[in-house]
Coordinates of C-alpha atoms and ligand atoms in Angstrom, one line a residue:
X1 CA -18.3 11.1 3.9
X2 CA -17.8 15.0 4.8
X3 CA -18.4 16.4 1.5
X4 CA -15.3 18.5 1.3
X5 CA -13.4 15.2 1.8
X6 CA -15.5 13.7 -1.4
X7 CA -13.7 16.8 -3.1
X8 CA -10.2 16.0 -2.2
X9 CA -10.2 12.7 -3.3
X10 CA -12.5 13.7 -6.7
X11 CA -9.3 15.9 -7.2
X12 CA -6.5 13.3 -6.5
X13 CA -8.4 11.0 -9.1
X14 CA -8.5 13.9 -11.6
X15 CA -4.7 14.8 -10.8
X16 CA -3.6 11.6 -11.6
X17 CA -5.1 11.7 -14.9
X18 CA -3.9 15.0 -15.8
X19 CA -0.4 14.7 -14.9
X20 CA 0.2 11.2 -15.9
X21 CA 0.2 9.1 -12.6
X22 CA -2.9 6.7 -13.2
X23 CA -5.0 6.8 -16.4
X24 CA -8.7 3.7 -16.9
X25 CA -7.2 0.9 -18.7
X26 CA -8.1 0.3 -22.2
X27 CA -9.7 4.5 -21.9
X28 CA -10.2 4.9 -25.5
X29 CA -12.5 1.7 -25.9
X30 CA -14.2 3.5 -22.9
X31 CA -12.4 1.7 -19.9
X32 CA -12.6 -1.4 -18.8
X33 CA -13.6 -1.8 -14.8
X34 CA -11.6 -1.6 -11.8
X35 CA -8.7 -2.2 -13.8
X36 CA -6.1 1.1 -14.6
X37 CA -2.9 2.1 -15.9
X38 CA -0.2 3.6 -14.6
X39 CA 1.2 6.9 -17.0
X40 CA 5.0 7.9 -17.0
X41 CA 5.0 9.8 -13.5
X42 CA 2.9 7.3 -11.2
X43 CA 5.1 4.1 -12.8
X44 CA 8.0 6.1 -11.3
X45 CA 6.1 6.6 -8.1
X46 CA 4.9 3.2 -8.1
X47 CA 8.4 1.5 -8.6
X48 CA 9.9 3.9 -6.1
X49 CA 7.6 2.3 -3.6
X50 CA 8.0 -1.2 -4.1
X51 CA 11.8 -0.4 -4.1
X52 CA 11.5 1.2 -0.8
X53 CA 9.6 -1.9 0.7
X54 CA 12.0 -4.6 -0.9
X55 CA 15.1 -2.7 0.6
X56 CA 13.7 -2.1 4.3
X57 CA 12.3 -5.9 4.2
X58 CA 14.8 -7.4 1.9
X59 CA 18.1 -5.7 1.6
X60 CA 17.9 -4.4 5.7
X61 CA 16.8 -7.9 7.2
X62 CA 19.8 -10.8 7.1
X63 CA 17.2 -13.6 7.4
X64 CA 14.6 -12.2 4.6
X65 CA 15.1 -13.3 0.7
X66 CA 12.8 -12.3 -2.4
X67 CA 11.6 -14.4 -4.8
X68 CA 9.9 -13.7 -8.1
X69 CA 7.1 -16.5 -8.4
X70 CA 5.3 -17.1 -12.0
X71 CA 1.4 -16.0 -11.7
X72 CA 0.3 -19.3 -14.0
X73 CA 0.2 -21.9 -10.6
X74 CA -0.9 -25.5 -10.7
X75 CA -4.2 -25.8 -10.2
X76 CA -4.2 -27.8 -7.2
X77 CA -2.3 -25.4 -5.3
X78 CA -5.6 -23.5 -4.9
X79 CA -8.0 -26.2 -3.9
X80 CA -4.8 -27.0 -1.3
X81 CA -5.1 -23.4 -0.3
X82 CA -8.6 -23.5 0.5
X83 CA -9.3 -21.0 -2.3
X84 CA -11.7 -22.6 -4.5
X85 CA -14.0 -23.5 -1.5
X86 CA -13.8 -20.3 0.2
X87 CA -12.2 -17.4 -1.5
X88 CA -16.1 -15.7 -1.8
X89 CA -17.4 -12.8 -0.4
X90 CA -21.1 -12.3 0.4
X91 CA -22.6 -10.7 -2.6
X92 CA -26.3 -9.2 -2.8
X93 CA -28.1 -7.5 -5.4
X94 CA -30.6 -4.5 -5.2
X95 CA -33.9 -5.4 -7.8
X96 CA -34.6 -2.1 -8.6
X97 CA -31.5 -0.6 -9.2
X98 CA -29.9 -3.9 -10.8
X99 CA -26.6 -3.2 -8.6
X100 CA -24.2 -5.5 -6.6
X101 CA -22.8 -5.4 -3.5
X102 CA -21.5 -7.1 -0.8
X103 CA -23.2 -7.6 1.8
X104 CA -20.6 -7.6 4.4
X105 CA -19.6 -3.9 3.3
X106 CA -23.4 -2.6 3.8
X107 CA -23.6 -3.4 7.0
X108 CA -20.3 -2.4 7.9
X109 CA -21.3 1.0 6.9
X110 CA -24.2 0.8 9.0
X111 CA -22.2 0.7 11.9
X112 CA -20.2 3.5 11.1
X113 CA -23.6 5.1 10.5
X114 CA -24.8 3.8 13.9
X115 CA -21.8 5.4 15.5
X116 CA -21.3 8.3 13.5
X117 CA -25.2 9.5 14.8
X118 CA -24.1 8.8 18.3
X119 CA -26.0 5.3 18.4
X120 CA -23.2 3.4 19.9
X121 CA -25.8 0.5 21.5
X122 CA -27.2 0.3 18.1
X123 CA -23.9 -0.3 16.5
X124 CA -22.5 -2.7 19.0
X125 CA -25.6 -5.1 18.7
X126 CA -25.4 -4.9 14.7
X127 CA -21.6 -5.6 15.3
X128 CA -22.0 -8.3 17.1
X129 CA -24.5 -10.2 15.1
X130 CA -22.6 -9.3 12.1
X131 CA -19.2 -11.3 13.4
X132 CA -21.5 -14.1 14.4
X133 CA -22.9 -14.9 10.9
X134 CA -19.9 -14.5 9.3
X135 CA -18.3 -17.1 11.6
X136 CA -21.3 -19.3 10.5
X137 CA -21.0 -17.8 6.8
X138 CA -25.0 -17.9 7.7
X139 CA -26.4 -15.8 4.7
X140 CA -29.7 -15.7 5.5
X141 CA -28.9 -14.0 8.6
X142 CA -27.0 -11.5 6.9
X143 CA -29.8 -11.0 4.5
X144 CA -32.1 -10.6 7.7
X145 CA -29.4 -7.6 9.6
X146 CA -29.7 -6.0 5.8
X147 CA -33.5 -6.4 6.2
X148 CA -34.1 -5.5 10.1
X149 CA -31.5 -2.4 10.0
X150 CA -33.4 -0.9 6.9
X151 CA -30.4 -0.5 5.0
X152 CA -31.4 0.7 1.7
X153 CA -29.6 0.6 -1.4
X154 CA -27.2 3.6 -2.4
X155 CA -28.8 3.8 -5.8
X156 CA -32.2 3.2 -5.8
X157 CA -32.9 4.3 -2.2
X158 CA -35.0 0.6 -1.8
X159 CA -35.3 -1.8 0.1
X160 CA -35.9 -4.5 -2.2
X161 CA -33.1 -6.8 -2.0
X162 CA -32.2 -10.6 -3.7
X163 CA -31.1 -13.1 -1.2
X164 CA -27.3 -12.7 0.0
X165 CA -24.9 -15.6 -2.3
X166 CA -21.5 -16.5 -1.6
X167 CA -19.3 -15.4 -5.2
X168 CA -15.9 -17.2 -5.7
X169 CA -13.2 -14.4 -6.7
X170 CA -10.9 -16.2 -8.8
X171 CA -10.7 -15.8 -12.2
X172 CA -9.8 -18.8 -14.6
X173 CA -8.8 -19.2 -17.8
X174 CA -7.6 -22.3 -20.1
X175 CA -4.1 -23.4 -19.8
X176 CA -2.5 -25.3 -22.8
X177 CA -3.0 -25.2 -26.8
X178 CA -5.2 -28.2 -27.7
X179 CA -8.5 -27.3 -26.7
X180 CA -9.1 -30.8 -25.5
X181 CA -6.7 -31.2 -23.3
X182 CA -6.8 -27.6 -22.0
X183 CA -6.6 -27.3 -18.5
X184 CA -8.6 -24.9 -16.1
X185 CA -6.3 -23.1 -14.2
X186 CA -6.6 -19.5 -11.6
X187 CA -4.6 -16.5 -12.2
X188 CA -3.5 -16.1 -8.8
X189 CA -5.5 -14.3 -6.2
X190 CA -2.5 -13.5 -3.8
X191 CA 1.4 -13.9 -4.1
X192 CA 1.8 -15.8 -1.0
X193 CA 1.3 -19.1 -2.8
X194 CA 4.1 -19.0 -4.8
X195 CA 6.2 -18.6 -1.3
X196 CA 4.8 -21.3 0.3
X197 CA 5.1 -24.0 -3.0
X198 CA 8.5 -22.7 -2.8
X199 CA 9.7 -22.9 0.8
X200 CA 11.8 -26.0 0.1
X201 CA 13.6 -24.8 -2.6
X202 CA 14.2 -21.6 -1.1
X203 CA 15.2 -23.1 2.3
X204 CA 17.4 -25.4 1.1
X205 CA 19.1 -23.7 -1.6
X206 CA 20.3 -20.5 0.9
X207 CA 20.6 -22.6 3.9
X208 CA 17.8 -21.0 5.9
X209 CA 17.4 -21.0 9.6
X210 CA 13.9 -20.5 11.3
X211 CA 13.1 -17.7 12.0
X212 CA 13.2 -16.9 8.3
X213 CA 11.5 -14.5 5.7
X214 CA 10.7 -15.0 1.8
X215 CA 9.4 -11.6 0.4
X216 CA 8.0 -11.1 -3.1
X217 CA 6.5 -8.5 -4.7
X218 CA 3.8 -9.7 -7.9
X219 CA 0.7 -9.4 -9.6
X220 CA -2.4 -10.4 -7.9
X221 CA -6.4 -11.2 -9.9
X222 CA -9.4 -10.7 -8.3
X223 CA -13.1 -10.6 -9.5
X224 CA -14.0 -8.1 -7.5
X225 CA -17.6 -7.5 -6.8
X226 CA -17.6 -3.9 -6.4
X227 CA -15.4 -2.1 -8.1
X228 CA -14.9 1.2 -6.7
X229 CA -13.3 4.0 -4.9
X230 CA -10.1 4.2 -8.0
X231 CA -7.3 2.2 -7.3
X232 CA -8.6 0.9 -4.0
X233 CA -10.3 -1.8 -5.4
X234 CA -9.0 -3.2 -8.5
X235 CA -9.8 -6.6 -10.3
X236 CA -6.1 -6.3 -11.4
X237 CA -3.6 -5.1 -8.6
X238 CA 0.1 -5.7 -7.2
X239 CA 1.1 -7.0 -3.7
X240 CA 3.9 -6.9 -1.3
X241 CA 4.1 -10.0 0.6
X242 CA 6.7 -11.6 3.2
X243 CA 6.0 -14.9 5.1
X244 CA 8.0 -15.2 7.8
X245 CA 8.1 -18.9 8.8
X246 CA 8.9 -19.4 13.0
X247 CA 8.8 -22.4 15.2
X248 CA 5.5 -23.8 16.5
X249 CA 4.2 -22.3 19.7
X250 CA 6.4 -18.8 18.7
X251 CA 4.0 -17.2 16.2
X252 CA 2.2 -14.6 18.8
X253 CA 5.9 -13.1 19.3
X254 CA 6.5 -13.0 15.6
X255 CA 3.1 -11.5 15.0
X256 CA 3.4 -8.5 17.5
X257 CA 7.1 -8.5 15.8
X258 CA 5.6 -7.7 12.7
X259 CA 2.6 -5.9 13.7
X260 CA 4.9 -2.9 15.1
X261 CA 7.6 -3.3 12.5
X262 CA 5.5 -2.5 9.7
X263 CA 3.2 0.3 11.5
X264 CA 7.2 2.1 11.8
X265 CA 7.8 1.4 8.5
X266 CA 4.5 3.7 7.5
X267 CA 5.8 6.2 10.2
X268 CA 9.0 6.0 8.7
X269 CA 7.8 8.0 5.7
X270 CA 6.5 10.9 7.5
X271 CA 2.9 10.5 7.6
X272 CA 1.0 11.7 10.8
X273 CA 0.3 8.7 13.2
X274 CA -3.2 9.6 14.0
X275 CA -4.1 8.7 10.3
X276 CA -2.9 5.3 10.8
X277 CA -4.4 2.9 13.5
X278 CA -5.0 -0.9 13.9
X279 CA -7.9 -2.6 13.0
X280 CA -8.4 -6.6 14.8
X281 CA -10.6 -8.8 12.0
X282 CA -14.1 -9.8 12.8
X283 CA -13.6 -13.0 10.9
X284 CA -10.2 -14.9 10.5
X285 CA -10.2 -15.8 7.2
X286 CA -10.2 -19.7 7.1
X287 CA -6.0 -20.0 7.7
X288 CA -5.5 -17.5 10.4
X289 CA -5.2 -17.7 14.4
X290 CA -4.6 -13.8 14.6
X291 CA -4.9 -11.1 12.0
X292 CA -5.0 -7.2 12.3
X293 CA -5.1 -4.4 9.4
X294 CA -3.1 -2.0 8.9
X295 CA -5.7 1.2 8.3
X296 CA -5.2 4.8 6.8
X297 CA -8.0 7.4 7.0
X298 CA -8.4 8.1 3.4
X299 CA -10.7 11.0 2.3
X300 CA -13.5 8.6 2.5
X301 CA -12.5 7.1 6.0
X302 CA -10.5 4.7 7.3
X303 CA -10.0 1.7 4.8
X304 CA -7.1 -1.4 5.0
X305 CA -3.8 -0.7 3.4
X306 CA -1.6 -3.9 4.9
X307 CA -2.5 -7.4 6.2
X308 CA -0.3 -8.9 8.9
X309 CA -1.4 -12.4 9.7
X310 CA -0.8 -15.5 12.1
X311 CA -1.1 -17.8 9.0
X312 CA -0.1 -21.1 11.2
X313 CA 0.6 -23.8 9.6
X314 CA -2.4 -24.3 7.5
X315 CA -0.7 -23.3 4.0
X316 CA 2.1 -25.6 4.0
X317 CA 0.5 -28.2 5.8
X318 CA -2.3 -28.2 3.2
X319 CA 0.4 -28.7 0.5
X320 CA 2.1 -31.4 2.3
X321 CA -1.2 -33.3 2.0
X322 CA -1.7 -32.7 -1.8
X323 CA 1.3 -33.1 -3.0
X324 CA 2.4 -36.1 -0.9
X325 CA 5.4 -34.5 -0.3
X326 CA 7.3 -33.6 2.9
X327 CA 7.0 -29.7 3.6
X328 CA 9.5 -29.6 7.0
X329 CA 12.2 -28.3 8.9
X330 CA 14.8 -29.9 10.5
X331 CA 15.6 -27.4 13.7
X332 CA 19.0 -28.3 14.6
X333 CA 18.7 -26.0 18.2
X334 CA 15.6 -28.4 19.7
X335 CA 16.7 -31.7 16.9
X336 CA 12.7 -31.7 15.9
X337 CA 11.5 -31.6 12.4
X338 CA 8.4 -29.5 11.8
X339 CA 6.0 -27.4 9.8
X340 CA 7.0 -24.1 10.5
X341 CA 4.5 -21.7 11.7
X342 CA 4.0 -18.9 9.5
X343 CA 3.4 -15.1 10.0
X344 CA 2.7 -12.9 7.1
X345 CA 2.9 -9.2 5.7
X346 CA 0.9 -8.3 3.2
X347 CA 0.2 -4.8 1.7
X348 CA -1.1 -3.5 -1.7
X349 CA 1.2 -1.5 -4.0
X350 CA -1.5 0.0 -5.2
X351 CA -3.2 1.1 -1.9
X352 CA 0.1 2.3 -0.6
X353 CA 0.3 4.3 -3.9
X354 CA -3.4 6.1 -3.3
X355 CA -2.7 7.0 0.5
X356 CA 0.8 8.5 -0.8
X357 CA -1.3 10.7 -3.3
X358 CA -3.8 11.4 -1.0
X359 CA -1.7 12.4 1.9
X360 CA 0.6 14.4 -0.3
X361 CA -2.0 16.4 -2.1
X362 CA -2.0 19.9 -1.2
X363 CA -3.7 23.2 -2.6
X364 CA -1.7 26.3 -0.9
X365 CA -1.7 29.7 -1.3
X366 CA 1.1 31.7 -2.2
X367 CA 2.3 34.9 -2.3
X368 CA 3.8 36.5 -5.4
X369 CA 4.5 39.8 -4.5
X370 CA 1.4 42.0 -4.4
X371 CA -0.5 39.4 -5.1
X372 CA -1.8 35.9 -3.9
X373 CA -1.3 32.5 -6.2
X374 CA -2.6 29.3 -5.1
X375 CA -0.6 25.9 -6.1
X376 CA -1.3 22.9 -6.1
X377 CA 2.2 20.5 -4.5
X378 CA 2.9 17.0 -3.8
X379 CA 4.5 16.8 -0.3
X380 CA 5.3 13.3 -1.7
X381 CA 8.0 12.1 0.8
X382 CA 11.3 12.9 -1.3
X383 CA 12.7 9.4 -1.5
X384 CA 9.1 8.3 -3.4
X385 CA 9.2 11.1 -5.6
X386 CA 8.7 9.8 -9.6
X387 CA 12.1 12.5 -9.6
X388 CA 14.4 14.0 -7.2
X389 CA 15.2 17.4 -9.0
X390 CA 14.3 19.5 -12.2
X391 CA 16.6 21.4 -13.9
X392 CA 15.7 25.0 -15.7
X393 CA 17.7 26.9 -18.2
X394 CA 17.0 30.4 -17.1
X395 CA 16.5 31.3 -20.8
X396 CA 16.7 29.0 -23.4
X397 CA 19.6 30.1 -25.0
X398 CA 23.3 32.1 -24.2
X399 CA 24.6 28.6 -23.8
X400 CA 22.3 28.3 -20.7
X401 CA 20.7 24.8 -21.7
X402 CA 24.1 23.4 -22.6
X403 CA 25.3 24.0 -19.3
X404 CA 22.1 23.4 -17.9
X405 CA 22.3 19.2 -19.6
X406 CA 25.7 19.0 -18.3
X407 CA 24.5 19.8 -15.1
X408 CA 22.0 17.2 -15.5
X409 CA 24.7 14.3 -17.1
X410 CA 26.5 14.5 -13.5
X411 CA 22.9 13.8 -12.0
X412 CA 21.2 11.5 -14.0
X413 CA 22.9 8.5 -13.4
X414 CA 22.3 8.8 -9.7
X415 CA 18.6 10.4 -9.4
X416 CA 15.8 10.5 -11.7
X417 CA 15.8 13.7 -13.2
X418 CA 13.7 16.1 -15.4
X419 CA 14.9 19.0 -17.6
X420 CA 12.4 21.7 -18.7
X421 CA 13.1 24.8 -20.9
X422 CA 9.4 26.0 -21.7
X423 CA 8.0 28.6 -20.0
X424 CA 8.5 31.0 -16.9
X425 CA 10.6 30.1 -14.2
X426 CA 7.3 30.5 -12.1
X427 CA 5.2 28.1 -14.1
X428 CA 8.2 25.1 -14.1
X429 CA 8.0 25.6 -10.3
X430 CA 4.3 24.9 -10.2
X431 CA 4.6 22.2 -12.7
X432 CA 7.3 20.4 -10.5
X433 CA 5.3 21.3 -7.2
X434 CA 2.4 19.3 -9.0
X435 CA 4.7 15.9 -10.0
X436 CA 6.0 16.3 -6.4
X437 CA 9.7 17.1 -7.3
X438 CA 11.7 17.8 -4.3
X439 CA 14.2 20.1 -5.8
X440 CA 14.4 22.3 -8.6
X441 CA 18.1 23.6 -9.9
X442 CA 18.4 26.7 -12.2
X443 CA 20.9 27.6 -14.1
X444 CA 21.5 31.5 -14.6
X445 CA 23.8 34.3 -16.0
X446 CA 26.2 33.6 -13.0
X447 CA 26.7 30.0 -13.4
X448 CA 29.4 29.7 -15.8
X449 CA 31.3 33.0 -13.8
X450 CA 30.7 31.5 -10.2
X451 CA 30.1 27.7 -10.4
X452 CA 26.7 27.8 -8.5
X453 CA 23.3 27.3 -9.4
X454 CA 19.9 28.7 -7.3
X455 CA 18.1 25.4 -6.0
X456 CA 14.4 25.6 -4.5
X457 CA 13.0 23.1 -2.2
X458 CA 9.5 22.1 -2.9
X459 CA 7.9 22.3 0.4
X460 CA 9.1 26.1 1.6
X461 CA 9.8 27.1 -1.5
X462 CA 13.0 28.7 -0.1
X463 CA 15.8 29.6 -2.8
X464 CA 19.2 29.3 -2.4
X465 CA 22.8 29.6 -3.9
X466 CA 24.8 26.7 -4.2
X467 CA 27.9 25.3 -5.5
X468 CA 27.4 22.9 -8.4
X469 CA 29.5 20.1 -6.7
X470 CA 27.2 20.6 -3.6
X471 CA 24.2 20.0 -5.7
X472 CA 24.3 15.5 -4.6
X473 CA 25.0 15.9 -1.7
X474 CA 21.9 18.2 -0.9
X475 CA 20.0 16.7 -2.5
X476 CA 21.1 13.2 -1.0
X477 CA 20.2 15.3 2.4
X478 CA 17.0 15.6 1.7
X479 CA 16.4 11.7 0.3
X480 CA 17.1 10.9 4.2
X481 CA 14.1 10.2 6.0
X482 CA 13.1 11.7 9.3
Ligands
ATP1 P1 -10.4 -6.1 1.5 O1 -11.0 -6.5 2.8 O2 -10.2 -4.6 1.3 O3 -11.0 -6.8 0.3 P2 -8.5 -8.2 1.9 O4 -8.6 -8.3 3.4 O5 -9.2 -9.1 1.0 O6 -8.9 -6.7 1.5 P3 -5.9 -9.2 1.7 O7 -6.3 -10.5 1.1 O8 -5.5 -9.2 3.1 O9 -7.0 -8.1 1.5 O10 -4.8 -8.6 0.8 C1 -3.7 -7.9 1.3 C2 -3.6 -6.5 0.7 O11 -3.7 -6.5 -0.7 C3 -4.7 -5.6 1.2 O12 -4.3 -5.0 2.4 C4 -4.7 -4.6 0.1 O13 -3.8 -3.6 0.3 C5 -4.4 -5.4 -1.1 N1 -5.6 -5.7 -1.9 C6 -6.5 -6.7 -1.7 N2 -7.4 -6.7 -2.6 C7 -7.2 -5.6 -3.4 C8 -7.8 -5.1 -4.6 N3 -8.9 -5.6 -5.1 N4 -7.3 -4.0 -5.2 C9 -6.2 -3.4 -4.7 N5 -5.5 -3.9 -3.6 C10 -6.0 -5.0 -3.0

C-alpha cells in the first residue's frame, strides 16, 4: 500500500470519529473488536444508503418485493444451507507473533506482491495452485504455497507458522429460558436465508410470476478471523440482498442481467468507473455455478463491495429436503412445476458506506482573499448526504434566527436539515463542507426587505442570491443524479 494512500484512509477513520459518522463499539470499556457504532451523522448517511438501494431495487422494479426477515432462524435452516459444514475460512496462526490469519488472504497478497514487482509468471503459478487447493479445500497444500513462497508473517517478520485449520464463522448462542431445554441456535451469517424459508409465503401471498425478486435489507454475524481495515470487516455488519428466482436453464441471462444492473447502479452515484471493476471468484462457494464481485479500489487496493451470484437451485432445494415440504413453482407459460433457479445481489451497507467516505474525502485548498485556507469537504453525492442544507443566521440576533427557523419549518419536513448560529460564516461553511452538506442558506439584513437568501453549493463554493420560494426546488436540482 502507497504510503500516502495508508494516510487517506488513516484520515477517513479519524474523520469519522471526530465528526460523528462511526465511533468503536462499547469505546469507553476500550472497544470491543470489529464491531462499531454509527454516531448521529454516519446513521443518517447510512440510512440514506440503504434507502437509495431499497428504492432503485424495490420501489423502481414491478416484480421485486422486500421483506423484513427475524435474525433468530431455526437451526436447521443452517445445516440445510450447508452452513455448519462449510461456512469456514482457512485460518493459520504465526508462533512467534501469536497472530491469526487466514490463509487464503496471505497468499492472495502474494500475488499482488508477485505482480506488483513485475513477476507476472511467478504470480500466475501461485494463482493457479492457489484455486486448485481451495477446490480440494486441501490445507496442507495451502500451508505448503505459505511455506514454498516464503511468505512471512506481517508482525513478526517469521516464518514460523501452525498448520492451516478450517474455522466455522457462525456464532451461536442458547435459544429458550430453561437451561435444559435450551436450544443451540446461529445468529445469522447472511440475510438471504430468511428469503429463501420465505419464498412460498411471499410467492403466494403477492401472486408472484417468475422471473421475480425478494429484497431485504438486515443484520448479518460473523466471527471474523481477522478483524481489520475499520468497517470493512466487521463481526457485526448489515447487508443488502435480492434473490431473484428465474426458470431453470435461464440463470446465465439473469446473471449478466444483474451483473450490469448493479455495476450502473454504482455509476449512478457519480463515482469514477475506473475505481470500480469486476472480479470472477477462484472458488464458487459450495452453492454457486457463477459468481463475480463487485470491487472498488479503496486506499488500500481493490477490495469486494457487492456479491452477484448464480445461486441455482441449491438453497431451496436443500430446504425442500429438510423440511419435507414442497419448495415449487407452478409456471403457467411452459404448465411445469419447478425449483426456481436463483440469482442473487448481495452488497454490504457497511462497505458501501466506507467507499462513499473514502471516495468523498477531500483536503482542498482555498483561497480567502490574500491568503490560502485548506478545507477539508465531503463530495458525498447529494442524495446520500446525512443533510441536504444548513441554514445560518448571519448574526445571531435582529430577528435574524427567527426568520432563519422559519426558513427551516418550510424545509424540514422535506430534507434533513441543520441550523447553526455559532461562529463565523466562514467556519459554518467548513463545518458543513466536513459533514458533506450540499447546500448552505444564509439569512442576512436583506432577507426580510427582499425575500431572498444567499445559498452556497458545497463543491464550488459558488454563492448566490435566491428567492426563498426557490430554495426546494434548487435544492431538489441538485438531489438529481447525473
Ligand atoms: P469477503 O470475501 O470479503 O469475506 P464474502 O465473499 O464472504 O466477503 P459475501 O458472503 O458474498 O462476502 O457477502 C456479501 C457482502 O456482504 C460482501 O460483498 C460485503 O460487502 C459484505 N460483507 C461480508 N462480510 C462482511 C464483514 N465481515 N463485514 C462487513 N461487510 C461484510
Amino acid at each position: 500500500m502507497a504510503a500516502i494512500n495508508e494516510d487517506v484512509f488513516k484520515k477517513v477513520i479519524s474523520h469519522c470519529k471526530e465528526y460523528g459518522f462511526v465511533f468503536p463499539s462499547s469505546e469507553i470499556y476500550d472497544g470491543l473488536g470489529a464491531v462499531y457504532d454509527y454516531g448521529q451523522n454516519g446513521s443518517e448517511l447510512k440510512k440514506n444508503i440503504k434507502e437509495y438501494w431499497w428504492k432503485s431495487m424495490v420501489q423502481l422494479n414491478e416484480n421485486i418485493v422486500g421483506i423484513d426477515s427475524a435474525i433468530f432462524m431455526h437451526p436447521k435452516i443452517w445445516k440445510a444451507s450447508g452452513h455448519v459444514d462449510s461456512f469456514n475460512d482457512p485460518m493459520i496462526d504465526n508462533k512467534d507473533s501469536k497472530k491469526r490469519y487466514r490463509a487464503d488472504e496471505l497468499i492472495e497478497d502474494q500475488i499482488e506482491k508477485y505482480l506488483k514487482k513485475g513477476k507476472s509468471d511467478k504470480a500466475d503459478q501461485l494463482r493457479t495452485m492457489f484455486a486448485q487447493y481451495m477446490e480440494a479445500s486441501d490445507l496442507e497444500g495451502l500451508k505448503n504455497l505459505i511455506v514454498e513462497h516464503e511468505i512471512v508473517c506481517p508482525v513478526s517478520g517469521t516464518r514460523n507458522w501452525a498448520n492451516v485449520r478450517q474455522f466455522n464463522l457462525m456464532f451461536s448462542t442458547q435459544f429458550g429460558s430453561d437451561a435444559d431445554e435450551a436450544t443451540e441456535i446461529y445468529l445469522r451469517p447472511e440475510t438471504a436465508q430468511g428469503i429463501f424459508v420465505n419464498f412460498m409465503n411471499v410467492q403466494k401471498t403477492g401472486r408472484m410470476k417468475i422471473p421475480f425478486g425478494i429484497a431485504q435489507i438486515g443484520k448479518a454475524f460473523r466471527n471474523e478471523i481477522v478483524a481489520r481495515q475499520f468497517i470493512m470487516r466487521m463481526r457485526e455488519f448489515e447487508q443488502m440482498e435480492m434473490q431473484f428466482f428465474v426458470r431453470p436453464g435461464e440463470e446465465m441471462k439473469w446473471y449478466e442481467h444483474w451483473k450490469s444492473e448493479r455495476m450502473k447502479w454504482h455509476l449512478s452515484l457519480g463515482v469514477d468507473s475506473s475505481k470500480y471493476r469486476f472480479h470472477d471468484h477462484v472458488k464458487l462457494a459450495h452453492y454457486a455455478n457463477a459468481a463475480v464481485d463487485i470491487e472498488y479500489e479503496f486506499p488500500f487496493g481493490f477490495k469486494e463491495v457487492e456479491g452477484i451470484h448464480s445461486r441455482t437451485d441449491f438453497d431451496l432445494k436443500q430446504h425442500q429436503a429438510m423440511c419435507n415440504k414442497k419448495l415449487q413453482y407452478f409456471d403457467p407459460e411452459i404448465n411445469q412445476n419447478y425449483v426456481p433457479y436463483v440469482v442473487e445481489t448481495s452488497i454490504g451497507v457497511d462497505r458501501m458506506f466506507l467507499l462513499t467516505l473514502c471516495n468523498a474525502y477531500k483536503e482542498e485548498k482555498v483561497a480567502n482573499g490574500d491568503k490560502v485556507d485548506s478545507r477539508t469537504v465531503l463530495n458525498i453525492p447529494p442524495i446520500l448526504a446525512p443533510y441536504k442544507a444548513a441554514i445560518f443566521p448571519l448574526v445571531k440576533k435582529d430577528g435574524l434566527p427567527e426568520k432563519s427557523r422559519a426558513i427551516m419549518d418550510t424545509l424540514k419536513f422535506k430534507y434533513n436539515c441543520l441550523y447553526d448560529e455559532k461562529d463565523a460564516i466562514g467556519k459554518r461553511y467548513r463545518r458543513q463542507d466536513a459533514l458533506g452538506t450540499p447546500y448552505c442558506i444564509t439569512i442576512d439584513y436583506d432577507t426580510a426587505a427582499d425575500s431572498s437568501v444567499t445559498i452556497r453549493e458545497r463543491d464550488s463554493m459558488q454563492q448566490e442570491r435566491v428567492p426563498i420560494d426557490k430554495l426546494s426546488e434548487i435544492i431538489d436540482k441538485r438531489l438529481e443524479l447525473k
